Coordinates of C-alpha atoms and ligand atoms in Angstrom, one line a residue:
Chain E
M23 CA 109.1 52.1 99.1
I24 CA 110.3 55.2 99.1
E25 CA 110.7 56.1 95.7
V26 CA 106.9 55.1 94.9
D27 CA 104.8 56.7 97.5
G28 CA 107.7 58.6 99.9
V29 CA 107.5 56.4 102.8
P30 CA 111.2 55.0 104.0
T31 CA 111.9 51.6 103.8
F32 CA 114.4 50.0 106.5
E33 CA 117.2 50.6 103.7
N34 CA 117.0 53.9 104.4
L35 CA 116.3 54.6 108.1
K36 CA 119.4 53.0 108.5
T37 CA 121.9 55.7 106.5
S38 CA 119.8 57.9 109.3
M39 CA 119.4 56.0 111.9
P40 CA 121.6 56.3 115.4
T41 CA 123.1 53.8 117.4
E42 CA 121.1 51.5 120.4
E43 CA 123.5 52.4 122.6
R44 CA 123.4 56.5 122.0
M45 CA 119.4 56.4 121.5
R46 CA 119.9 54.4 125.4
K47 CA 122.6 57.5 126.6
K48 CA 120.5 60.7 126.3
A49 CA 117.5 62.0 123.5
V50 CA 119.1 61.9 120.3
A51 CA 117.7 63.4 117.0
M52 CA 117.3 61.0 113.8
H53 CA 115.8 62.5 110.2
E54 CA 113.8 60.7 107.7
C55 CA 114.8 63.2 104.8
Y56 CA 116.4 61.5 101.7
Q57 CA 115.4 63.3 98.8
D58 CA 117.6 66.1 97.8
I59 CA 115.0 69.5 98.2
P60 CA 116.1 72.5 97.7
C61 CA 116.0 73.3 102.4
D62 CA 117.4 73.4 105.0
P63 CA 115.9 75.2 108.5
C64 CA 117.3 72.0 110.0
V65 CA 121.4 73.3 109.8
Y66 CA 120.5 76.6 110.7
S67 CA 118.4 75.6 113.9
C68 CA 121.3 73.4 115.3
P69 CA 123.4 75.0 118.1
T70 CA 125.5 72.5 118.5
K71 CA 126.2 71.8 114.6
A72 CA 125.4 68.6 114.8
I73 CA 123.4 69.2 111.1
T74 CA 125.5 69.4 108.5
M75 CA 124.7 69.7 104.8
E76 CA 126.9 70.1 101.6
T77 CA 124.8 72.7 99.5
L78 CA 121.0 73.6 100.4
V79 CA 120.0 70.8 98.1
S80 CA 122.0 67.8 99.3
T81 CA 120.2 65.8 102.3
P82 CA 120.9 66.9 106.2
R83 CA 123.9 64.4 108.5
I84 CA 122.8 64.3 111.9
N85 CA 126.3 64.1 113.5
H86 CA 124.6 62.0 116.3
E87 CA 127.7 62.3 118.9
L88 CA 127.0 66.2 119.1
C89 CA 123.1 65.9 119.1
N90 CA 122.0 67.1 122.5
G91 CA 118.4 66.3 122.1
C92 CA 117.4 69.2 122.5
G93 CA 114.5 68.9 119.6
L94 CA 114.7 72.8 118.2
C95 CA 115.4 71.0 114.7
V96 CA 112.7 68.7 115.6
A97 CA 110.6 71.9 115.8
A98 CA 112.2 73.7 113.1
C99 CA 111.8 71.0 109.7
P100 CA 109.2 72.3 107.2
G101 CA 109.0 68.2 106.2
I102 CA 108.0 67.1 110.2
A103 CA 111.0 65.0 109.1
I104 CA 113.3 65.1 112.5
F105 CA 111.5 63.0 115.5
L106 CA 113.9 62.6 118.9
M107 CA 114.6 58.6 120.2
E108 CA 116.0 57.6 123.3
L109 CA 115.7 54.3 124.5
K110 CA 115.2 53.1 128.6
E111 CA 114.8 50.0 130.6
D112 CA 111.3 49.5 129.3
R113 CA 110.1 51.5 127.0
G114 CA 110.8 53.9 123.4
L115 CA 110.0 57.5 123.7
I116 CA 109.7 59.0 120.2
T117 CA 109.2 62.7 120.4
L118 CA 107.5 64.4 117.4
A119 CA 106.3 67.7 116.0
Y120 CA 102.3 67.8 116.4
E121 CA 100.7 69.7 113.5
F122 CA 96.7 69.4 115.5
V123 CA 94.0 70.9 117.8
P124 CA 93.7 69.8 120.6
L125 CA 97.1 69.0 121.4
P126 CA 96.8 65.4 123.4
N127 CA 97.3 65.8 127.7
P128 CA 100.1 63.7 129.8
G129 CA 99.3 61.0 130.8
E130 CA 96.6 59.9 127.9
I131 CA 96.2 56.7 126.3
V132 CA 96.5 57.0 122.1
D133 CA 96.7 54.0 119.6
G134 CA 100.8 54.2 118.0
L135 CA 100.9 54.2 114.0
D136 CA 103.2 52.8 111.8
R137 CA 104.5 54.9 108.7
Y138 CA 101.1 54.0 106.7
G139 CA 99.1 54.8 109.7
R140 CA 98.8 51.0 111.3
A141 CA 98.1 51.2 114.4
V142 CA 100.7 48.8 115.8
C143 CA 100.5 49.2 120.2
E144 CA 99.7 51.5 122.2
A145 CA 101.6 54.6 123.0
R146 CA 101.2 56.8 126.4
V147 CA 101.5 60.4 125.7
E148 CA 104.6 61.4 128.4
R149 CA 104.6 65.2 127.5
V150 CA 103.5 68.3 125.2
Y151 CA 105.0 71.2 125.0
S152 CA 106.0 73.6 122.4
L153 CA 109.6 74.7 120.8
P154 CA 110.4 78.2 118.3
G155 CA 110.7 77.4 115.1
I156 CA 113.3 78.8 113.3
D157 CA 112.1 81.9 112.9
K158 CA 111.9 82.3 116.7
K159 CA 108.7 84.2 116.3
T160 CA 105.9 81.4 116.0
K161 CA 106.3 78.0 118.4
T162 CA 105.7 74.3 117.1
S163 CA 104.0 71.6 119.4
L164 CA 106.4 68.9 119.7
V165 CA 105.0 65.7 122.1
R166 CA 106.5 62.3 123.2
I167 CA 105.2 58.9 123.5
S168 CA 106.3 56.0 124.9
V169 CA 106.3 53.3 123.3
P170 CA 107.4 49.2 123.8
P171 CA 111.1 49.7 123.4
E172 CA 111.1 47.0 120.0
K173 CA 108.6 50.2 118.6
I174 CA 111.0 52.3 117.8
M175 CA 111.6 52.2 114.6
E176 CA 108.8 51.7 113.3
V177 CA 106.2 54.2 115.5
R178 CA 106.0 57.8 113.9
F179 CA 102.5 58.7 114.5
F180 CA 99.3 58.7 117.5
R181 CA 95.9 59.1 116.9
R182 CA 94.0 59.7 119.4
R183 CA 91.5 57.3 121.1
E184 CA 88.0 58.5 120.9
Chain X
M26 CA 94.4 107.3 84.0
I27 CA 96.6 106.0 86.2
E28 CA 100.5 106.7 84.6
P29 CA 102.9 104.5 86.9
D30 CA 107.1 103.4 86.2
V31 CA 105.3 100.0 86.4
L32 CA 102.0 97.8 86.8
V33 CA 102.6 94.9 88.7
V34 CA 99.3 92.5 87.4
G35 CA 99.0 89.8 90.6
G36 CA 100.2 90.1 94.0
G37 CA 101.1 87.1 95.2
P38 CA 105.1 86.2 96.0
A39 CA 105.9 87.0 92.7
G40 CA 104.2 90.5 92.2
M41 CA 104.6 91.6 95.9
N42 CA 108.8 91.4 95.4
A43 CA 108.6 92.1 92.0
A44 CA 106.4 95.9 93.1
L45 CA 108.9 96.0 96.2
A46 CA 112.7 95.8 94.1
A47 CA 111.1 98.1 91.6
A48 CA 110.1 100.7 94.0
N49 CA 112.8 100.0 96.1
A50 CA 114.8 101.2 93.6
G51 CA 113.1 104.5 93.1
A52 CA 110.2 103.2 90.7
T53 CA 106.6 104.3 91.3
V54 CA 104.6 101.3 91.1
L55 CA 100.5 100.3 90.6
L56 CA 100.6 96.8 91.9
V57 CA 96.9 95.3 91.5
D58 CA 95.5 92.0 92.3
R59 CA 92.0 91.0 92.0
F60 CA 91.8 89.6 95.4
Q61 CA 91.3 91.2 98.1
N62 CA 94.0 90.2 100.4
L63 CA 97.2 90.4 98.9
G64 CA 99.6 87.2 99.1
G65 CA 98.0 84.8 96.2
Q66 CA 98.4 81.4 97.3
L67 CA 100.7 82.3 100.3
V68 CA 97.6 83.1 102.1
K69 CA 95.9 79.5 101.7
Q70 CA 99.4 77.7 102.6
T71 CA 99.2 77.3 106.8
H72 CA 102.1 75.1 106.7
K73 CA 106.2 75.7 106.4
F74 CA 107.5 76.1 103.5
F75 CA 111.0 74.9 102.1
G76 CA 114.0 76.8 101.3
W77 CA 116.8 78.5 102.7
A78 CA 116.2 79.5 106.5
A79 CA 118.4 82.3 105.2
R80 CA 115.0 84.1 102.9
G81 CA 111.7 82.8 104.8
A82 CA 111.9 79.0 104.7
G83 CA 110.3 77.7 107.7
A84 CA 107.8 80.1 108.0
R85 CA 103.9 79.8 107.2
G86 CA 103.2 80.6 104.2
F87 CA 100.3 83.1 104.8
E88 CA 103.4 84.3 107.1
L89 CA 106.0 85.4 104.3
A90 CA 102.7 87.3 103.2
Q91 CA 102.9 89.1 105.7
K92 CA 105.6 90.5 105.9
W93 CA 106.0 91.7 102.4
E94 CA 102.3 93.2 102.7
G95 CA 104.3 95.2 105.2
E96 CA 106.6 96.6 103.6
I97 CA 104.4 97.4 100.4
Q98 CA 101.7 99.0 102.3
N99 CA 104.6 101.1 104.2
H100 CA 105.6 101.9 100.9
P101 CA 105.6 105.1 99.4
R102 CA 105.8 104.4 95.9
I103 CA 104.1 101.6 95.8
R104 CA 99.5 102.4 95.2
T105 CA 98.2 99.2 95.7
L106 CA 94.1 98.4 93.0
L107 CA 92.9 95.2 95.5
G108 CA 89.8 93.4 95.1
F109 CA 90.2 95.2 90.4
E110 CA 91.0 92.4 88.0
V111 CA 93.4 94.0 84.8
I112 CA 91.3 92.9 82.3
G113 CA 92.9 94.0 79.2
A114 CA 95.8 95.1 77.8
Y115 CA 96.0 97.7 74.0
K116 CA 98.6 98.2 71.2
D117 CA 98.3 102.0 72.5
G118 CA 100.5 101.0 75.8
I119 CA 97.1 101.8 78.3
W120 CA 96.1 98.5 80.4
L121 CA 92.6 98.1 82.0
A122 CA 91.7 97.1 86.2
A123 CA 88.3 96.9 86.6
D124 CA 85.8 95.5 88.8
L125 CA 81.8 95.1 89.0
E126 CA 81.3 98.7 89.4
D127 CA 84.1 100.6 88.5
F128 CA 87.3 100.7 85.9
Y129 CA 90.4 102.6 85.8
K130 CA 92.8 102.7 82.8
I131 CA 96.4 103.0 83.6
K132 CA 99.3 103.7 81.2
P133 CA 102.8 102.3 82.7
K134 CA 106.2 102.5 81.3
R135 CA 107.0 98.9 82.1
V136 CA 104.8 95.8 82.9
V137 CA 105.1 92.6 84.9
I138 CA 102.5 90.1 84.9
A139 CA 102.1 87.9 87.8
T140 CA 99.3 86.1 87.7
G141 CA 100.2 83.1 88.7
A142 CA 98.3 80.1 86.9
S143 CA 95.0 78.9 87.2
E144 CA 93.9 74.9 88.3
R145 CA 93.2 71.2 85.4
M146 CA 90.1 69.8 85.3
I147 CA 90.1 66.5 83.8
T148 CA 86.9 64.6 82.4
F149 CA 84.2 62.2 84.7
E150 CA 80.7 62.2 84.7
N151 CA 79.0 64.4 86.1
N152 CA 82.1 66.5 87.4
D153 CA 80.5 69.4 87.6
Y154 CA 77.7 68.1 90.5
P155 CA 78.5 70.3 93.6
G156 CA 81.1 69.2 96.0
V157 CA 83.5 68.6 93.2
Y158 CA 86.3 71.2 94.5
G159 CA 89.4 72.6 92.8
A160 CA 92.3 72.6 95.5
G161 CA 92.7 76.1 95.6
A162 CA 88.7 76.4 95.8
V163 CA 89.3 74.4 99.2
Q164 CA 92.6 75.5 100.6
T165 CA 89.8 79.2 99.9
L166 CA 87.0 78.4 102.1
M167 CA 89.0 76.2 104.6
N168 CA 92.3 78.3 105.4
V169 CA 91.3 81.7 104.2
Y170 CA 87.3 81.7 105.5
G171 CA 87.1 79.4 108.5
V172 CA 84.4 76.6 105.8
L173 CA 85.0 73.1 105.6
P174 CA 82.6 72.2 102.2
G175 CA 82.0 69.2 103.7
E176 CA 83.1 65.9 105.3
R177 CA 84.8 63.1 103.9
Y178 CA 87.2 63.8 100.9
L179 CA 88.2 61.8 98.3
I180 CA 91.5 63.8 96.8
V181 CA 92.5 63.5 93.3
G182 CA 96.8 63.7 92.3
S183 CA 99.2 63.1 94.8
G184 CA 101.8 66.1 93.4
N185 CA 102.4 68.6 96.2
V186 CA 99.2 70.0 95.9
G187 CA 97.5 67.2 97.1
V188 CA 99.0 65.4 99.8
I189 CA 99.4 69.1 101.5
V190 CA 95.8 69.8 101.0
A191 CA 94.8 66.3 102.5
Y192 CA 97.4 67.8 105.4
Q193 CA 95.8 70.8 105.7
L194 CA 92.0 68.9 105.7
L195 CA 93.2 66.3 108.6
Q196 CA 94.6 69.2 110.8
A197 CA 90.9 70.6 109.6
Q198 CA 89.2 67.4 111.4
A199 CA 87.8 66.3 107.8
K200 CA 87.9 63.0 107.5
V201 CA 90.6 62.1 103.6
E202 CA 89.9 58.5 102.9
A203 CA 92.5 58.6 100.2
I204 CA 94.1 60.1 98.2
I205 CA 94.3 58.1 94.6
D206 CA 96.8 58.8 91.7
I207 CA 96.7 57.2 87.5
L208 CA 100.6 57.6 87.6
P209 CA 102.9 54.8 89.0
R210 CA 105.0 56.7 91.8
L211 CA 104.2 60.0 93.5
G212 CA 102.5 62.1 91.6
G213 CA 105.0 65.1 92.5
A214 CA 104.8 65.3 95.8
Y215 CA 107.6 65.7 98.1
W216 CA 108.5 62.3 99.7
V217 CA 108.6 63.6 103.3
H218 CA 105.3 65.7 102.6
A219 CA 103.6 62.1 101.1
A220 CA 105.5 60.0 104.5
K221 CA 103.7 62.3 106.8
I222 CA 100.3 62.0 105.9
Q223 CA 100.5 58.2 105.6
R224 CA 101.5 57.7 109.0
A225 CA 98.1 59.9 109.1
G226 CA 96.2 57.0 107.9
V227 CA 95.6 58.6 104.5
P228 CA 96.1 56.0 101.9
I229 CA 97.9 57.2 98.2
L230 CA 96.3 54.2 96.4
L231 CA 98.7 55.1 93.3
K232 CA 97.6 53.5 89.1
R233 CA 93.3 54.6 90.4
T234 CA 91.4 57.0 88.6
I235 CA 88.6 58.4 88.5
T236 CA 85.6 57.3 86.6
G237 CA 82.5 59.3 87.9
V238 CA 80.4 61.0 91.3
Y239 CA 77.1 60.0 92.0
G240 CA 74.0 60.9 94.8
E241 CA 71.0 63.3 94.5
G242 CA 72.2 66.4 92.7
H243 CA 75.1 66.6 94.9
V244 CA 78.1 64.0 95.9
E245 CA 77.2 61.9 97.4
R246 CA 79.9 58.5 96.8
A247 CA 82.9 58.4 94.3
E248 CA 83.5 55.5 91.8
T249 CA 87.0 54.5 90.9
I250 CA 89.4 51.9 89.1
G251 CA 93.1 50.9 88.1
V252 CA 94.5 51.0 85.7
D253 CA 97.7 49.2 83.9
E254 CA 100.4 50.4 82.5
K255 CA 98.5 52.2 79.2
F256 CA 96.0 53.5 81.6
Q257 CA 93.0 52.1 80.6
P258 CA 90.6 50.6 83.4
I259 CA 91.4 47.5 84.5
P260 CA 88.0 45.8 85.4
G261 CA 87.1 44.0 88.6
T262 CA 88.8 46.4 90.2
E263 CA 86.6 49.1 91.3
R264 CA 85.7 50.5 93.9
T265 CA 83.6 53.2 95.7
F266 CA 84.4 56.0 98.4
S267 CA 81.3 57.3 100.3
V268 CA 82.2 61.0 100.4
D269 CA 81.1 64.2 99.6
V270 CA 83.5 66.5 98.5
V271 CA 86.1 65.2 94.8
L272 CA 88.7 67.7 95.1
L273 CA 91.5 67.5 92.7
A274 CA 94.3 68.6 92.3
V275 CA 95.6 67.8 88.4
G276 CA 98.1 70.0 88.1
L277 CA 98.4 74.0 87.2
M278 CA 98.6 75.6 83.9
P279 CA 100.2 79.8 84.0
L280 CA 97.8 82.0 83.7
S281 CA 98.8 84.5 80.9
E282 CA 95.6 85.1 78.6
L283 CA 97.1 89.0 79.1
L284 CA 99.4 88.4 76.8
F285 CA 97.7 86.5 74.2
E286 CA 95.9 89.4 73.4
L287 CA 99.1 91.6 72.9
G288 CA 100.4 89.0 70.6
V289 CA 103.4 88.3 73.1
R290 CA 105.3 85.2 71.8
E291 CA 104.3 82.1 73.7
Y292 CA 105.2 78.3 73.3
Y293 CA 103.6 74.9 74.8
I294 CA 106.5 73.8 76.9
P295 CA 104.6 70.8 79.0
E296 CA 107.5 70.7 81.9
L297 CA 106.7 74.2 82.2
G298 CA 102.5 73.6 82.8
G299 CA 101.4 74.2 79.2
F300 CA 101.5 77.6 77.5
V301 CA 104.2 80.3 78.4
P302 CA 105.7 83.2 77.7
W303 CA 109.1 83.4 75.4
H304 CA 110.8 85.3 78.0
D305 CA 114.9 86.3 78.9
E306 CA 116.7 85.4 82.6
T307 CA 115.2 88.7 83.7
G308 CA 111.5 87.8 82.6
R309 CA 111.3 90.5 79.8
T310 CA 109.0 88.6 76.9
S311 CA 109.2 89.3 73.6
H312 CA 107.6 92.5 74.3
P313 CA 110.7 94.6 75.3
E314 CA 108.3 96.2 77.9
I315 CA 106.4 93.6 78.8
F316 CA 108.2 90.8 81.7
V317 CA 106.4 87.9 83.4
A318 CA 107.4 86.5 86.7
G319 CA 106.9 83.6 89.0
D320 CA 103.4 80.7 87.7
V321 CA 102.8 82.3 84.5
A322 CA 106.4 82.1 83.8
G323 CA 106.3 78.2 84.3
I324 CA 105.2 76.4 86.8
E325 CA 107.2 76.2 90.3
E326 CA 107.1 78.1 93.7
A327 CA 106.8 80.4 95.7
T328 CA 111.2 80.7 96.6
T329 CA 111.6 80.8 92.6
A330 CA 108.8 83.1 92.7
A331 CA 109.6 85.7 94.6
L332 CA 113.1 85.8 92.9
Q333 CA 112.1 85.9 89.6
G334 CA 109.8 88.7 90.7
R335 CA 112.8 91.3 92.2
I336 CA 114.9 89.5 89.8
S337 CA 111.8 91.1 87.0
G338 CA 111.5 94.6 89.8
L339 CA 115.4 95.6 89.2
Q340 CA 115.6 95.5 85.9
T341 CA 112.6 97.5 84.8
A342 CA 113.6 100.2 87.3
L343 CA 117.0 99.5 85.4
D344 CA 115.2 100.7 82.2
L345 CA 114.0 103.5 83.2
G346 CA 117.2 104.4 84.3
Y347 CA 116.5 104.3 88.0
E348 CA 119.6 103.4 90.3
V349 CA 120.3 99.7 90.6
N350 CA 123.4 97.7 92.0
K351 CA 123.8 94.8 89.2
D352 CA 125.8 92.9 91.4
E353 CA 122.2 92.8 92.9
I354 CA 120.5 91.6 90.1
D355 CA 123.3 88.8 89.3
E356 CA 123.2 87.2 93.2
L357 CA 119.3 87.0 92.4
K358 CA 120.1 84.6 89.2
M359 CA 123.0 83.0 91.2
L360 CA 120.7 82.3 93.4
L361 CA 118.2 81.2 91.3
T362 CA 120.5 78.1 89.9
Q363 CA 121.7 77.5 92.8
F364 CA 118.0 77.0 94.4
R365 CA 117.4 74.5 90.7
R366 CA 120.1 72.6 91.1
S367 CA 118.1 70.2 93.1
S368 CA 116.8 67.1 90.9
L369 CA 113.6 67.8 91.7
S370 CA 113.7 70.7 89.3
E371 CA 115.3 68.7 86.5
K372 CA 112.0 69.1 84.9
V373 CA 111.2 73.4 85.1
C374 CA 115.4 73.6 83.9
Q375 CA 114.7 71.2 81.0
G376 CA 111.2 73.2 80.6
L377 CA 113.6 77.0 81.0
E378 CA 116.5 75.3 78.1
R379 CA 113.8 74.1 75.9
L380 CA 111.5 78.0 75.9
H381 CA 114.9 79.9 75.5
T382 CA 116.2 77.2 73.1
K383 CA 113.1 78.7 71.3
G384 CA 114.4 82.3 70.8
V385 CA 112.3 85.3 70.7
Ligands
LIG29 C1 98.7 73.6 97.9 C2 99.8 74.3 97.3 C3 100.9 73.7 97.9 C4 102.0 75.2 97.7 N1 103.1 75.0 99.2 C5 104.8 75.3 98.4 C6 106.0 75.5 99.5 O1 105.0 74.7 100.6 N2 107.1 75.9 99.1 C7 106.9 77.0 98.1 O2 107.6 77.5 97.6 N3 105.5 76.8 97.1 C8 104.3 76.3 97.8 N4 103.7 76.7 97.1 C9 103.6 77.4 95.3 C10 103.4 78.6 95.5 O3 102.6 78.4 96.3 C11 103.3 79.0 94.1 O4 104.3 78.6 92.9 C12 103.4 80.7 93.9 O5 102.4 81.6 95.4 C13 103.7 81.0 92.9 O6 103.5 82.5 93.6 P1 103.2 83.5 91.7 O7 103.1 84.9 92.4 O8 103.6 83.3 91.1 O9 101.2 83.2 91.9 P2 100.0 83.5 92.7 O10 100.7 83.1 94.3 O11 99.4 82.6 92.7 O12 99.6 85.1 93.1 C14 98.7 85.4 91.0 C15 98.2 86.6 91.5 O13 97.6 86.7 90.6 C16 96.3 87.4 90.6 N5 96.2 87.5 89.2 C17 95.9 86.8 88.1 N6 95.3 87.4 87.2 C18 95.0 88.5 87.9 C19 94.5 89.7 86.8 N7 94.1 89.4 85.5 N8 94.2 90.9 87.7 C20 94.8 90.8 88.9 N9 94.8 89.8 89.7 C21 95.3 88.5 89.1 C22 95.2 86.1 92.4 O14 94.2 86.4 92.5 C23 96.8 86.2 92.6 O15 96.6 86.8 93.8 C24 102.1 75.8 97.2 C25 100.8 75.9 95.7 C26 100.0 75.2 96.3 C27 99.0 75.1 95.9
LIG30 S1 117.9 68.1 118.7 FE1 119.4 70.0 119.0 S2 120.9 69.4 118.9 FE2 119.8 67.6 118.3 S3 119.8 67.6 116.5 FE3 118.0 68.7 116.5 S4 118.7 71.2 116.9 FE4 121.0 70.1 116.9
LIG31 S1 114.1 71.2 107.4 FE1 113.3 69.0 107.4 S2 112.9 68.6 105.6 FE2 113.9 70.5 106.1 S3 116.6 69.4 105.0 FE3 116.0 69.3 106.6 S4 115.2 68.1 107.2 FE4 114.8 67.9 105.5

């Protein structure tokens, strides 16, 4: 439960999840930031003004219709709490900020991990790239993995195989 | 004898900002830190910071430190004394800064104490064994000197410090077996920080405490036990972790010994981390020439430390007759209030309120 260990439950996720229809159209940002931390880089990073916040200490709101899937908010978020979601016919694509070295290689098969770090499926690294953070000077690496489509709301990290 | 307008003790976010604010207003400043680098806690922080994008959030801690350090080093009115500890303050207004060989006498007109905090310790069997570390020590070894003190870690404490150090250890390719906490819920870590280490496979085990560490003269394993609502151990819930480092992240206390010596009024305010010097909104203590800013004034965080430092720095310059735009002080105070409006600052606000009702 989120109040106990910080890990969001389905009840939390429902409030920020894009619709299935939207995820089928094109990549879209989803945040998992449900606490009123004094933080706002996501708002400033977004070129389409899709992310809004009432005050610094409110939780963000993403307008999924305005979002173009550019990923800048994923790179800017200090909480590593924003992900890009996209549904294809046969797989789900998840893009996450990855602050570890060495970086994985495109095509690599990895374990898809759920929010408690449990391996729940096989995943494949599709793309490894980097985007500037909020200061425009430093970059954050992003990794896009593909998972079985029904795992798109479950997988949030991956583990490289030995 | 060095005779600056303002002596700033401590070069973390609070001290650096106090020095810059006072010097920008025209004051001459001596900034002393016992460490070889400026930056305080910030130099160890490789993660991105929260806060306002417009005020540096999203940047990593050490990057923030570098930015201020650059401004300080180029400032004609700031002199820095690094590797020197301020070890004493005397009633006649003389302060002493020393390293192992040398010392300086300082006679400032105003002083800003920005010494930060020290780490708490807890008791368990063999807690003096090599392999038991404070979070700050591991961070310094790992992020400043590039040395990992061990391979397998058990972290005690699920506040922001514990979960952030866990994340940094994973980045350094160490194995973090678990984070334990005696509380029935997170000990103050932001949910997003706690979530990102759990998805990377580090469990947070609540209602559990450490009873001892054992091994051949250094830590080889740690014993833990589950506790009930009254924090009493529950027999049968023991669990052994085979680790070579036990990392304690069980809280910070304001580092205000220097002020004791001068008889500055202090109160015990648990919400602020322990004994804190009484201070007003500008950081002025019961001694009108001495200010406090940052964690020493109550454990909080870097953004608030930097804002408090700015305010104190400006106030010292104002005291000494330099031209200061009072609107700027008001604006900084307003930002501080805005920042603290989060429910996460509730405890700090209650603490400050209690401190203020105490009076000088
Ligand atoms: C693991 C960790 C993660 C954190 N993450 C965040 C975060 O994400 N966001 C955030 O806003 N905050 C964060 N913080 C908190 C933040 O780092 C501190 O609140 C902040 O650094 C306090 O600033 P300060 O200037 O008061 O003290 P410090 O940064 O502690 O600086 C105090 C300085 O004073 C010096 N000093 C002390 N005594 C003397 C003396 N007698 N003579 C000379 N020098 C002396 C010390 O060497 C030190 O350099 C984190 C802290 C930790 C430990
Ligand atoms: S992905 Fe791009 S457009 Fe979409 S919310 Fe994030 S920053 Fe805005
Ligand atoms: S930047 Fe990330 S952590 Fe900060 S408010 Fe936005 S989503 Fe939350």
